[in-house]
């Protein structure tokens, strides 16, 4: 993530909608990938110092849970992130506005990274058949009144379904422990599921799918059988030599999604480290960035241990995973999809 400042000079953050120093209104402009200070012209009509005219995202106006701006002449009242929503939580449930806010905040971080990487972010529910959409749903574990007994977070045909109970720390940590995972966050879910979506966009029907299969394996292998085997037998004992996580060992599609998620973790964290002066800008290619990250993540973990916290990045990047991350990088950089 970049570092942001209000027009008055005060450091501000990605989720801020007010400057605590000058009191000005702030919004995130997804075109410039920057926080801007805005003045109200009339009603929901705002402008910045350059006289660019905006409206606040409709979710900001109605629910106060978004700080992204929409150009005033856009026919859509929702920002680039919120217009991806197909299903939002039932807001009559008293816990759901809070859960939804957590999900939207993480989703905006995902969308920021996708835009910064130059990837297309188009809304399936706004008429783009190959676009992306989100269903935020609950099951009977958090709400006995809904139809679904059990909703798994997953991706299918451009729709990312997230069980909103993942926004509850107690639930999410409980699942993490029961699944013996090292890391489970809402942002991590979004990054992982977006990997499945962009596999369809960038890899599945492109010549590069052969490079993918040479490194990751054949994604056409029986998925249900592979997941059942992983669930019953656990990962192979040497998974740490070939995969970024135990779950990645379950199937080539999951290996891709896990590796994609780590590509986003690594590039975002390095951007943040450089923005805050914790790391020199990395000169050179992606391999140099990966070397820098491997060293930096050790310092990051030590800082967490100094606070009595769990490791921030409890992963080791082996040589095979480094090659897979390099392929993810090459595919993103080489993407010719129109934005
Ligand atoms: Zn200010
Ligand atoms: Zn929004
Ligand atoms: Zn997956």
mmCIF file of C-alpha atoms and ligand atoms in Angstrom:
data_model
loop_
_atom_site.group_PDB
_atom_site.id
_atom_site.type_symbol
_atom_site.label_atom_id
_atom_site.label_comp_id
_atom_site.label_asym_id
_atom_site.label_seq_id
_atom_site.Cartn_x
_atom_site.Cartn_y
_atom_site.Cartn_z
ATOM 1 C CA UNK A 1 0.000 0.000 0.000
ATOM 2 C CA UNK A 2 1.123 3.525 -0.791
ATOM 3 C CA UNK A 3 1.465 6.254 1.804
ATOM 4 C CA UNK A 4 -1.154 8.992 1.705
ATOM 5 C CA UNK A 5 -1.262 12.607 2.828
ATOM 6 C CA UNK A 6 -4.086 15.081 3.175
ATOM 7 C CA UNK A 7 -3.686 18.316 1.176
ATOM 8 C CA UNK A 8 -2.785 19.942 4.526
ATOM 9 C CA UNK A 9 0.212 17.606 4.829
ATOM 10 C CA UNK A 10 -1.172 15.327 7.531
ATOM 11 C CA UNK A 11 -0.418 11.625 6.972
ATOM 12 C CA UNK A 12 -3.707 9.798 6.401
ATOM 13 C CA UNK A 13 -4.617 6.189 5.705
ATOM 14 C CA UNK A 14 -6.391 4.143 3.060
ATOM 15 C CA UNK A 15 -9.691 3.877 4.977
ATOM 16 C CA UNK A 16 -9.867 7.499 6.169
ATOM 17 C CA UNK A 17 -12.769 9.759 5.203
ATOM 18 C CA UNK A 18 -11.835 12.726 7.424
ATOM 19 C CA UNK A 19 -8.534 14.430 8.188
ATOM 20 C CA UNK A 20 -8.042 14.725 11.935
ATOM 21 C CA UNK A 21 -5.790 17.770 11.510
ATOM 22 C CA UNK A 22 -7.705 20.090 9.161
ATOM 23 C CA UNK A 23 -11.120 18.441 9.445
ATOM 24 C CA UNK A 24 -11.377 18.138 5.655
ATOM 25 C CA UNK A 25 -13.363 15.402 3.926
ATOM 26 C CA UNK A 26 -11.254 12.720 2.260
ATOM 27 C CA UNK A 27 -12.015 10.149 -0.391
ATOM 28 C CA UNK A 28 -10.061 7.592 -2.373
ATOM 29 C CA UNK A 29 -9.915 8.240 -6.109
ATOM 30 C CA UNK A 30 -9.464 4.830 -7.790
ATOM 31 C CA UNK A 31 -8.359 6.506 -11.048
ATOM 32 C CA UNK A 32 -5.306 8.069 -9.419
ATOM 33 C CA UNK A 33 -5.045 5.457 -6.660
ATOM 34 C CA UNK A 34 -4.758 8.293 -4.179
ATOM 35 C CA UNK A 35 -6.581 9.853 -1.251
ATOM 36 C CA UNK A 36 -7.815 13.344 -2.112
ATOM 37 C CA UNK A 37 -9.277 16.112 0.026
ATOM 38 C CA UNK A 38 -12.691 17.103 -1.258
ATOM 39 C CA UNK A 39 -15.077 20.001 -0.715
ATOM 40 C CA UNK A 40 -18.838 19.725 -0.890
ATOM 41 C CA UNK A 41 -20.311 21.750 -3.767
ATOM 42 C CA UNK A 42 -23.924 20.750 -3.175
ATOM 43 C CA UNK A 43 -25.713 17.612 -2.004
ATOM 44 C CA UNK A 44 -23.615 14.595 -3.055
ATOM 45 C CA UNK A 45 -21.464 16.680 -5.387
ATOM 46 C CA UNK A 46 -17.867 17.209 -4.395
ATOM 47 C CA UNK A 47 -14.672 18.536 -5.950
ATOM 48 C CA UNK A 48 -10.988 18.364 -5.189
ATOM 49 C CA UNK A 49 -8.287 21.047 -5.521
ATOM 50 C CA UNK A 50 -7.930 20.270 -9.260
ATOM 51 C CA UNK A 51 -11.685 20.849 -9.726
ATOM 52 C CA UNK A 52 -12.242 17.174 -10.531
ATOM 53 C CA UNK A 53 -15.873 16.515 -9.655
ATOM 54 C CA UNK A 54 -16.934 13.484 -7.665
ATOM 55 C CA UNK A 55 -19.811 11.920 -5.822
ATOM 56 C CA UNK A 56 -19.390 9.765 -2.738
ATOM 57 C CA UNK A 57 -20.019 6.048 -3.292
ATOM 58 C CA UNK A 58 -23.670 5.170 -2.616
ATOM 59 C CA UNK A 59 -22.541 2.852 0.182
ATOM 60 C CA UNK A 60 -20.870 5.819 1.844
ATOM 61 C CA UNK A 61 -24.060 7.875 1.610
ATOM 62 C CA UNK A 62 -26.375 5.094 2.813
ATOM 63 C CA UNK A 63 -24.183 3.093 5.203
ATOM 64 C CA UNK A 64 -20.971 5.048 5.856
ATOM 65 C CA UNK A 65 -18.897 1.976 5.012
ATOM 66 C CA UNK A 66 -16.958 3.137 1.938
ATOM 67 C CA UNK A 67 -14.579 6.045 1.293
ATOM 68 C CA UNK A 68 -14.145 5.619 -2.464
ATOM 69 C CA UNK A 69 -15.126 8.317 -4.928
ATOM 70 C CA UNK A 70 -17.062 8.063 -8.166
ATOM 71 C CA UNK A 71 -16.596 10.584 -10.999
ATOM 72 C CA UNK A 72 -19.675 12.790 -11.023
ATOM 73 C CA UNK A 73 -20.640 11.953 -14.618
ATOM 74 C CA UNK A 74 -20.409 8.171 -13.994
ATOM 75 C CA UNK A 75 -23.891 6.701 -14.471
ATOM 76 C CA UNK A 76 -23.123 4.294 -11.611
ATOM 77 C CA UNK A 77 -23.672 5.541 -8.069
ATOM 78 C CA UNK A 78 -21.416 2.857 -6.599
ATOM 79 C CA UNK A 79 -17.614 2.918 -6.597
ATOM 80 C CA UNK A 80 -15.459 0.444 -8.538
ATOM 81 C CA UNK A 81 -15.274 -1.834 -5.493
ATOM 82 C CA UNK A 82 -18.888 -1.664 -4.284
ATOM 83 C CA UNK A 83 -20.353 -2.150 -7.768
ATOM 84 C CA UNK A 84 -18.881 -5.665 -7.729
ATOM 85 C CA UNK A 85 -21.387 -6.707 -5.042
ATOM 86 C CA UNK A 86 -24.134 -9.087 -6.102
ATOM 87 C CA UNK A 87 -25.323 -10.056 -2.621
ATOM 88 C CA UNK A 88 -24.777 -8.010 0.521
ATOM 89 C CA UNK A 89 -25.507 -9.236 4.056
ATOM 90 C CA UNK A 90 -28.998 -8.912 5.513
ATOM 91 C CA UNK A 91 -28.601 -5.663 7.455
ATOM 92 C CA UNK A 92 -31.565 -6.409 9.729
ATOM 93 C CA UNK A 93 -29.267 -8.762 11.638
ATOM 94 C CA UNK A 94 -27.612 -6.557 14.304
ATOM 95 C CA UNK A 95 -24.112 -7.998 13.778
ATOM 96 C CA UNK A 96 -24.134 -7.775 9.995
ATOM 97 C CA UNK A 97 -23.400 -4.060 9.422
ATOM 98 C CA UNK A 98 -20.157 -4.549 11.376
ATOM 99 C CA UNK A 99 -19.286 -7.751 9.505
ATOM 100 C CA UNK A 100 -20.035 -6.109 6.168
ATOM 101 C CA UNK A 101 -17.773 -3.124 6.997
ATOM 102 C CA UNK A 102 -14.898 -5.523 7.687
ATOM 103 C CA UNK A 103 -15.475 -7.314 4.386
ATOM 104 C CA UNK A 104 -15.687 -4.110 2.317
ATOM 105 C CA UNK A 105 -12.519 -2.734 3.872
ATOM 106 C CA UNK A 106 -10.595 -5.877 2.903
ATOM 107 C CA UNK A 107 -12.210 -5.952 -0.548
ATOM 108 C CA UNK A 108 -11.079 -2.395 -1.250
ATOM 109 C CA UNK A 109 -7.500 -3.469 -0.465
ATOM 110 C CA UNK A 110 -7.839 -6.308 -2.940
ATOM 111 C CA UNK A 111 -9.266 -3.998 -5.620
ATOM 112 C CA UNK A 112 -6.516 -1.431 -4.966
ATOM 113 C CA UNK A 113 -3.881 -4.103 -5.671
ATOM 114 C CA UNK A 114 -5.676 -5.378 -8.787
ATOM 115 C CA UNK A 115 -5.948 -1.839 -10.193
ATOM 116 C CA UNK A 116 -2.330 -1.069 -9.296
ATOM 117 C CA UNK A 117 -1.251 -4.209 -11.183
ATOM 118 C CA UNK A 118 -3.234 -3.059 -14.233
ATOM 119 C CA UNK A 119 -5.653 -5.983 -14.097
ATOM 120 C CA UNK A 120 -9.216 -5.541 -15.387
ATOM 121 C CA UNK A 121 -11.787 -5.089 -12.601
ATOM 122 C CA UNK A 122 -15.193 -5.207 -14.272
ATOM 123 C CA UNK A 123 -18.498 -5.887 -12.617
ATOM 124 C CA UNK A 124 -20.396 -8.989 -13.607
ATOM 125 C CA UNK A 125 -23.581 -7.441 -12.211
ATOM 126 C CA UNK A 126 -23.139 -4.397 -14.478
ATOM 127 C CA UNK A 127 -23.310 -6.367 -17.707
ATOM 128 C CA UNK A 128 -19.772 -7.755 -18.070
ATOM 129 C CA UNK A 129 -20.288 -11.540 -18.521
ATOM 130 C CA UNK A 130 -16.594 -12.205 -17.850
ATOM 131 C CA UNK A 131 -16.523 -9.763 -14.947
ATOM 132 C CA UNK A 132 -16.234 -10.305 -11.231
ATOM 133 C CA UNK A 133 -18.942 -10.341 -8.552
ATOM 134 C CA UNK A 134 -19.187 -10.957 -4.822
ATOM 135 C CA UNK A 135 -21.828 -12.766 -2.787
ATOM 136 C CA UNK A 136 -21.593 -12.044 0.951
ATOM 137 C CA UNK A 137 -23.816 -14.670 2.528
ATOM 138 C CA UNK A 138 -24.398 -16.407 5.836
ATOM 139 C CA UNK A 139 -25.387 -19.926 6.763
ATOM 140 C CA UNK A 140 -27.255 -21.458 9.666
ATOM 141 C CA UNK A 141 -24.144 -21.477 11.833
ATOM 142 C CA UNK A 142 -24.452 -17.686 12.265
ATOM 143 C CA UNK A 143 -28.150 -17.290 11.450
ATOM 144 C CA UNK A 144 -30.643 -20.170 11.923
ATOM 145 C CA UNK A 145 -33.212 -18.313 9.783
ATOM 146 C CA UNK A 146 -31.362 -18.635 6.459
ATOM 147 C CA UNK A 147 -31.838 -21.481 3.974
ATOM 148 C CA UNK A 148 -28.242 -22.677 3.662
ATOM 149 C CA UNK A 149 -26.934 -24.970 6.369
ATOM 150 C CA UNK A 150 -23.325 -24.612 5.261
ATOM 151 C CA UNK A 151 -21.721 -22.050 2.932
ATOM 152 C CA UNK A 152 -18.114 -22.507 1.924
ATOM 153 C CA UNK A 153 -16.037 -19.558 0.774
ATOM 154 C CA UNK A 154 -15.265 -20.229 -2.882
ATOM 155 C CA UNK A 155 -15.129 -18.951 -6.453
ATOM 156 C CA UNK A 156 -17.306 -20.143 -9.343
ATOM 157 C CA UNK A 157 -17.571 -18.554 -12.788
ATOM 158 C CA UNK A 158 -16.537 -15.053 -11.719
ATOM 159 C CA UNK A 159 -18.534 -15.018 -8.481
ATOM 160 C CA UNK A 160 -16.631 -14.987 -5.199
ATOM 161 C CA UNK A 161 -18.795 -16.243 -2.343
ATOM 162 C CA UNK A 162 -17.648 -15.351 1.141
ATOM 163 C CA UNK A 163 -19.293 -16.591 4.322
ATOM 164 C CA UNK A 164 -19.685 -13.417 6.367
ATOM 165 C CA UNK A 165 -18.912 -15.211 9.621
ATOM 166 C CA UNK A 166 -15.275 -14.985 8.451
ATOM 167 C CA UNK A 167 -15.522 -11.351 9.615
ATOM 168 C CA UNK A 168 -15.807 -12.617 13.216
ATOM 169 C CA UNK A 169 -12.353 -13.144 14.706
ATOM 170 C CA UNK A 170 -13.447 -15.917 17.084
ATOM 171 C CA UNK A 171 -15.049 -17.909 14.274
ATOM 172 C CA UNK A 172 -12.201 -17.388 11.843
ATOM 173 C CA UNK A 173 -9.479 -18.326 14.308
ATOM 174 C CA UNK A 174 -11.488 -21.375 15.350
ATOM 175 C CA UNK A 175 -11.666 -22.543 11.741
ATOM 176 C CA UNK A 176 -7.969 -21.795 11.269
ATOM 177 C CA UNK A 177 -7.087 -23.991 14.242
ATOM 178 C CA UNK A 178 -9.442 -26.803 13.281
ATOM 179 C CA UNK A 179 -8.008 -26.815 9.730
ATOM 180 C CA UNK A 180 -4.439 -26.585 11.057
ATOM 181 C CA UNK A 181 -3.751 -23.475 8.940
ATOM 182 C CA UNK A 182 -0.946 -20.981 9.548
ATOM 183 C CA UNK A 183 -2.783 -17.957 8.279
ATOM 184 C CA UNK A 184 -6.447 -17.067 7.770
ATOM 185 C CA UNK A 185 -7.682 -13.511 7.151
ATOM 186 C CA UNK A 186 -10.528 -11.919 5.227
ATOM 187 C CA UNK A 187 -8.025 -10.188 2.947
ATOM 188 C CA UNK A 188 -6.286 -13.515 2.408
ATOM 189 C CA UNK A 189 -9.603 -15.083 1.363
ATOM 190 C CA UNK A 190 -10.203 -12.333 -1.179
ATOM 191 C CA UNK A 191 -6.696 -12.630 -2.568
ATOM 192 C CA UNK A 192 -6.967 -16.403 -2.840
ATOM 193 C CA UNK A 193 -10.404 -16.407 -4.503
ATOM 194 C CA UNK A 194 -9.373 -13.650 -6.915
ATOM 195 C CA UNK A 195 -6.615 -16.026 -8.012
ATOM 196 C CA UNK A 196 -9.225 -18.528 -9.181
ATOM 197 C CA UNK A 197 -11.017 -15.760 -11.091
ATOM 198 C CA UNK A 198 -7.893 -14.451 -12.835
ATOM 199 C CA UNK A 199 -6.819 -17.999 -13.679
ATOM 200 C CA UNK A 200 -9.897 -18.142 -15.913
ATOM 201 C CA UNK A 201 -9.100 -14.701 -17.357
ATOM 202 C CA UNK A 202 -5.348 -14.941 -17.873
ATOM 203 C CA UNK A 203 -4.307 -18.592 -17.974
ATOM 204 C CA UNK A 204 -6.974 -21.194 -18.717
ATOM 205 C CA UNK A 205 -7.509 -20.298 -22.372
ATOM 206 C CA UNK A 206 -4.072 -18.822 -23.146
ATOM 207 C CA UNK A 207 -0.925 -20.567 -24.480
ATOM 208 C CA UNK A 208 0.696 -19.909 -21.090
ATOM 209 C CA UNK A 209 -1.492 -22.673 -19.632
ATOM 210 C CA UNK A 210 1.243 -25.113 -20.756
ATOM 211 C CA UNK A 211 3.838 -23.244 -18.662
ATOM 212 C CA UNK A 212 1.358 -23.347 -15.797
ATOM 213 C CA UNK A 213 0.851 -27.122 -16.092
ATOM 214 C CA UNK A 214 4.606 -27.763 -16.260
ATOM 215 C CA UNK A 215 5.067 -26.060 -12.887
ATOM 216 C CA UNK A 216 1.801 -26.514 -11.018
ATOM 217 C CA UNK A 217 0.378 -29.697 -12.565
ATOM 218 C CA UNK A 218 -2.775 -30.298 -14.578
ATOM 219 C CA UNK A 219 -5.737 -28.278 -13.347
ATOM 220 C CA UNK A 220 -8.090 -30.681 -15.180
ATOM 221 C CA UNK A 221 -7.349 -33.417 -12.617
ATOM 222 C CA UNK A 222 -10.426 -34.492 -10.636
ATOM 223 C CA UNK A 223 -10.925 -31.620 -8.212
ATOM 224 C CA UNK A 224 -13.455 -33.176 -5.834
ATOM 225 C CA UNK A 225 -11.384 -36.360 -5.470
ATOM 226 C CA UNK A 226 -8.196 -34.352 -4.838
ATOM 227 C CA UNK A 227 -9.839 -32.212 -2.157
ATOM 228 C CA UNK A 228 -11.326 -35.272 -0.476
ATOM 229 C CA UNK A 229 -7.946 -36.998 -0.483
ATOM 230 C CA UNK A 230 -6.289 -33.898 1.011
ATOM 231 C CA UNK A 231 -8.985 -33.710 3.668
ATOM 232 C CA UNK A 232 -8.721 -37.401 4.606
ATOM 233 C CA UNK A 233 -4.965 -37.963 4.278
ATOM 234 C CA UNK A 234 -3.502 -34.500 4.894
ATOM 235 C CA UNK A 235 -0.725 -32.981 2.789
ATOM 236 C CA UNK A 236 2.284 -34.984 1.568
ATOM 237 C CA UNK A 237 5.070 -34.920 4.202
ATOM 238 C CA UNK A 238 7.417 -32.988 1.876
ATOM 239 C CA UNK A 239 4.872 -30.308 0.914
ATOM 240 C CA UNK A 240 7.179 -27.618 2.328
ATOM 241 C CA UNK A 241 9.700 -28.323 -0.445
ATOM 242 C CA UNK A 242 7.241 -27.716 -3.265
ATOM 243 C CA UNK A 243 4.328 -25.602 -2.064
ATOM 244 C CA UNK A 244 3.749 -22.317 -0.238
ATOM 245 C CA UNK A 245 1.157 -23.904 2.055
ATOM 246 C CA UNK A 246 -0.205 -27.319 2.926
ATOM 247 C CA UNK A 247 -3.507 -26.444 1.267
ATOM 248 C CA UNK A 248 -1.689 -25.603 -1.982
ATOM 249 C CA UNK A 249 -0.678 -29.268 -2.201
ATOM 250 C CA UNK A 250 -4.321 -30.361 -2.555
ATOM 251 C CA UNK A 251 -4.801 -29.560 -6.278
ATOM 252 C CA UNK A 252 -3.059 -27.483 -9.013
ATOM 253 C CA UNK A 253 -5.956 -24.985 -8.965
ATOM 254 C CA UNK A 254 -5.548 -24.439 -5.223
ATOM 255 C CA UNK A 255 -1.757 -24.222 -5.646
ATOM 256 C CA UNK A 256 -2.280 -21.441 -8.195
ATOM 257 C CA UNK A 257 -4.775 -19.557 -5.961
ATOM 258 C CA UNK A 258 -2.471 -19.839 -2.944
ATOM 259 C CA UNK A 259 0.562 -18.714 -4.964
ATOM 260 C CA UNK A 260 -1.439 -15.826 -6.463
ATOM 261 C CA UNK A 261 -2.512 -14.744 -2.966
ATOM 262 C CA UNK A 262 1.117 -14.774 -1.834
ATOM 263 C CA UNK A 263 2.133 -12.727 -4.866
ATOM 264 C CA UNK A 264 -0.359 -10.081 -3.676
ATOM 265 C CA UNK A 265 0.792 -10.386 -0.031
ATOM 266 C CA UNK A 266 4.415 -9.922 -1.049
ATOM 267 C CA UNK A 267 4.007 -7.077 -3.529
ATOM 268 C CA UNK A 268 1.645 -5.159 -1.223
ATOM 269 C CA UNK A 269 3.829 -5.589 1.875
ATOM 270 C CA UNK A 270 6.967 -4.561 -0.010
ATOM 271 C CA UNK A 271 5.198 -1.476 -1.343
ATOM 272 C CA UNK A 272 4.173 -0.582 2.220
ATOM 273 C CA UNK A 273 7.703 -1.197 3.556
ATOM 274 C CA UNK A 274 9.223 1.086 0.923
ATOM 275 C CA UNK A 275 6.508 3.740 1.400
ATOM 276 C CA UNK A 276 7.241 3.905 5.135
ATOM 277 C CA UNK A 277 11.009 3.929 4.729
ATOM 278 C CA UNK A 278 11.463 0.444 6.197
ATOM 279 C CA UNK A 279 13.089 -0.847 3.016
ATOM 280 C CA UNK A 280 15.037 0.632 0.129
ATOM 281 C CA UNK A 281 13.183 0.605 -3.196
ATOM 282 C CA UNK A 282 14.003 -2.760 -4.741
ATOM 283 C CA UNK A 283 16.143 -2.351 -7.850
ATOM 284 C CA UNK A 284 15.980 -5.080 -10.454
ATOM 285 C CA UNK A 285 13.558 -7.771 -11.446
ATOM 286 C CA UNK A 286 10.966 -9.791 -9.549
ATOM 287 C CA UNK A 287 13.595 -12.280 -8.367
ATOM 288 C CA UNK A 288 15.315 -9.377 -6.579
ATOM 289 C CA UNK A 289 11.996 -8.411 -4.967
ATOM 290 C CA UNK A 290 11.541 -11.981 -3.783
ATOM 291 C CA UNK A 291 15.028 -12.062 -2.272
ATOM 292 C CA UNK A 292 14.307 -8.746 -0.542
ATOM 293 C CA UNK A 293 10.994 -10.090 0.755
ATOM 294 C CA UNK A 294 12.539 -13.281 2.132
ATOM 295 C CA UNK A 295 14.961 -11.224 4.224
ATOM 296 C CA UNK A 296 12.439 -8.555 5.172
ATOM 297 C CA UNK A 297 9.756 -11.033 6.263
ATOM 298 C CA UNK A 298 12.223 -12.470 8.797
ATOM 299 C CA UNK A 299 12.586 -8.994 10.368
ATOM 300 C CA UNK A 300 8.823 -8.591 10.277
ATOM 301 C CA UNK A 301 8.348 -11.871 12.146
ATOM 302 C CA UNK A 302 10.960 -10.885 14.725
ATOM 303 C CA UNK A 303 9.154 -7.592 15.342
ATOM 304 C CA UNK A 304 5.922 -9.496 15.901
ATOM 305 C CA UNK A 305 7.692 -11.881 18.305
ATOM 306 C CA UNK A 306 9.017 -8.843 20.177
ATOM 307 C CA UNK A 307 5.373 -7.901 20.777
ATOM 308 C CA UNK A 308 4.385 -11.417 21.791
ATOM 309 C CA UNK A 309 2.420 -11.833 18.571
ATOM 310 C CA UNK A 310 2.365 -14.702 16.109
ATOM 311 C CA UNK A 311 4.569 -14.445 13.015
ATOM 312 C CA UNK A 312 3.223 -11.957 10.478
ATOM 313 C CA UNK A 313 4.374 -14.132 7.558
ATOM 314 C CA UNK A 314 4.618 -17.739 8.762
ATOM 315 C CA UNK A 315 5.802 -19.120 5.414
ATOM 316 C CA UNK A 316 9.008 -20.185 3.745
ATOM 317 C CA UNK A 317 9.435 -19.613 0.030
ATOM 318 C CA UNK A 318 11.170 -22.698 -1.358
ATOM 319 C CA UNK A 319 12.789 -22.760 -4.835
ATOM 320 C CA UNK A 320 9.797 -24.378 -6.543
ATOM 321 C CA UNK A 321 7.422 -21.802 -5.065
ATOM 322 C CA UNK A 322 9.788 -19.016 -6.155
ATOM 323 C CA UNK A 323 9.477 -20.305 -9.741
ATOM 324 C CA UNK A 324 5.689 -20.403 -9.398
ATOM 325 C CA UNK A 325 5.597 -16.831 -8.041
ATOM 326 C CA UNK A 326 7.790 -15.773 -10.954
ATOM 327 C CA UNK A 327 5.258 -17.282 -13.387
ATOM 328 C CA UNK A 328 2.397 -15.433 -11.655
ATOM 329 C CA UNK A 329 4.428 -12.231 -12.016
ATOM 330 C CA UNK A 330 5.201 -12.874 -15.697
ATOM 331 C CA UNK A 331 1.544 -13.618 -16.437
ATOM 332 C CA UNK A 332 0.330 -10.423 -14.701
ATOM 333 C CA UNK A 333 2.989 -8.242 -16.335
ATOM 334 C CA UNK A 334 2.357 -9.837 -19.726
ATOM 335 C CA UNK A 335 -1.415 -9.474 -19.477
ATOM 336 C CA UNK A 336 -2.929 -7.768 -22.488
ATOM 337 C CA UNK A 337 -6.480 -7.740 -21.151
ATOM 338 C CA UNK A 338 -8.071 -4.300 -21.517
ATOM 339 C CA UNK A 339 -8.798 -2.618 -18.208
HETATM 340 ZN ZN1 LIG B 1 -5.936 17.677 6.383
HETATM 341 ZN ZN1 LIG B 2 -17.872 1.994 -2.480
HETATM 342 ZN ZN1 LIG B 3 -9.373 -22.062 -3.638
#
